[in-house]
C-alpha cells in the first residue's frame, strides 16, 4: 500500500525535525557545560544555563525542530512520525563525537545503524492517517475509558518518579529523568496531534478555536513541554549525550505509539503481518539501544590487555621491592 500525500508531508517534516532536534542536544549541552563552570549545574537543580547564549541557541534550534514535528503530527499518524526520531540519535551522536569529545565507537555506530533500520521498518509498514473532521471528535477519542486509564497511570508513575525517586536516584540512574520525559512525552504528542489537527482544520476554513476542547489540549501541551524541558536538561547535564539520546528516543517512541494505539486505534485497520513487522522494528531499535548503552564507556575504561599488563607490572614491582627489603635487612643483620 502506497503512502498518501499527507503521509509524505508528515515524513518530510519529521526528517527535518529530527535534524534540528539532534543538533539542539549538542548545542544545549555545550551551553550547560559552560554555565556549569560559573554557577550551579542543572543536574544539581541550578538554572544558571538561562543566562548562557549557547543554551538559548540550542533551545531555539529545538523549537524549530518541534514546530516541524508539530506540523508532521497534523498530517501523519504517530506510528509513522515518532520512529523517525532515530535520525536525531545519529545527528546528536556524531556531533557529540566531534564537538563534545564523547567518543562513539564501532559498536555505538552499529547501534545507531540498528536504530535506523528498525525505524525504517516501522515507517514502511505504518498505517494511513485517520480522517478527523472536528476537534470534538478528538475529544471523544481522548475521553474514552482506555485512554483515560492510560493517562491516569502515566500521571501516577510520573508523580512517583518526581517526588520519590528523582531526589534519591536521579543523579545515578538515567532511567529516572528519561522515564519522566518519555511518559509525559506520550501525552504531549497526543495533545500536540489534536492541536495540530485543529489548526489544520482552522486554516482550511473550519474554525476549531470556538470549542473549549482545543484550549484544554493547548494547556496540556504547554504544561507537559515545560516539565519535559526541565528534566531533559537534568538528564543532559548529568549523563552522556550519546546514551541519553537513544534511550530517550526508544522510551519516548514506545510510550507514544502505545498512547496512539489506545487513543487513535492505529492498528485496527492493519493486518497481522504489518503489526508483526512493526514489532520486529521495535526489537531492532531495542537492540541498537542496548549496544549504545553497553558500549558508552569504551575507551574510558582500560582494555583487558592493559589491565593484565598493569597487574603484571605491579607484581614485578612488588617482587623488586620485597627483594630490596630482604637484601637490606640481611645486610643489617650481618652487620649486627
PDB file of N, CA, C and O in Angstrom, residues 44-45 170 209 231 273 294:
ATOM      1  N   UNK A  44      22.134  19.620  39.348  1.00  0.00           N
ATOM      2  CA  UNK A  44      22.060  19.809  40.787  1.00  0.00           C
ATOM      3  C   UNK A  44      20.959  20.791  41.169  1.00  0.00           C
ATOM      4  O   UNK A  44      20.916  21.277  42.291  1.00  0.00           O
ATOM      5  N   UNK A  45      20.087  21.084  40.209  1.00  0.00           N
ATOM      6  CA  UNK A  45      18.953  21.954  40.483  1.00  0.00           C
ATOM      7  C   UNK A  45      19.160  23.412  40.138  1.00  0.00           C
ATOM      8  O   UNK A  45      18.298  24.250  40.418  1.00  0.00           O
ATOM      9  N   UNK A 170      18.143  10.239  40.900  1.00  0.00           N
ATOM     10  CA  UNK A 170      18.227  10.983  39.651  1.00  0.00           C
ATOM     11  C   UNK A 170      19.637  11.184  39.142  1.00  0.00           C
ATOM     12  O   UNK A 170      19.890  11.146  37.934  1.00  0.00           O
ATOM     13  N   UNK A 209     -11.250  26.864  17.147  1.00  0.00           N
ATOM     14  CA  UNK A 209     -10.919  27.529  18.407  1.00  0.00           C
ATOM     15  C   UNK A 209     -12.155  28.055  19.135  1.00  0.00           C
ATOM     16  O   UNK A 209     -12.048  28.648  20.194  1.00  0.00           O
ATOM     17  N   UNK A 231      13.348  18.293  33.027  1.00  0.00           N
ATOM     18  CA  UNK A 231      14.010  17.023  33.346  1.00  0.00           C
ATOM     19  C   UNK A 231      14.942  16.561  32.234  1.00  0.00           C
ATOM     20  O   UNK A 231      15.910  15.829  32.500  1.00  0.00           O
ATOM     21  N   UNK A 273       0.322  -9.165   9.672  1.00  0.00           N
ATOM     22  CA  UNK A 273       1.695  -9.153   9.143  1.00  0.00           C
ATOM     23  C   UNK A 273       2.345  -7.783   9.316  1.00  0.00           C
ATOM     24  O   UNK A 273       3.529  -7.677   9.663  1.00  0.00           O
ATOM     25  N   UNK A 294      25.595  -0.296  26.392  1.00  0.00           N
ATOM     26  CA  UNK A 294      26.655  -1.147  26.929  1.00  0.00           C
ATOM     27  C   UNK A 294      28.052  -0.714  26.505  1.00  0.00           C
ATOM     28  O   UNK A 294      29.034  -1.092  27.141  1.00  0.00           O
TER      29      UNK A 294
END
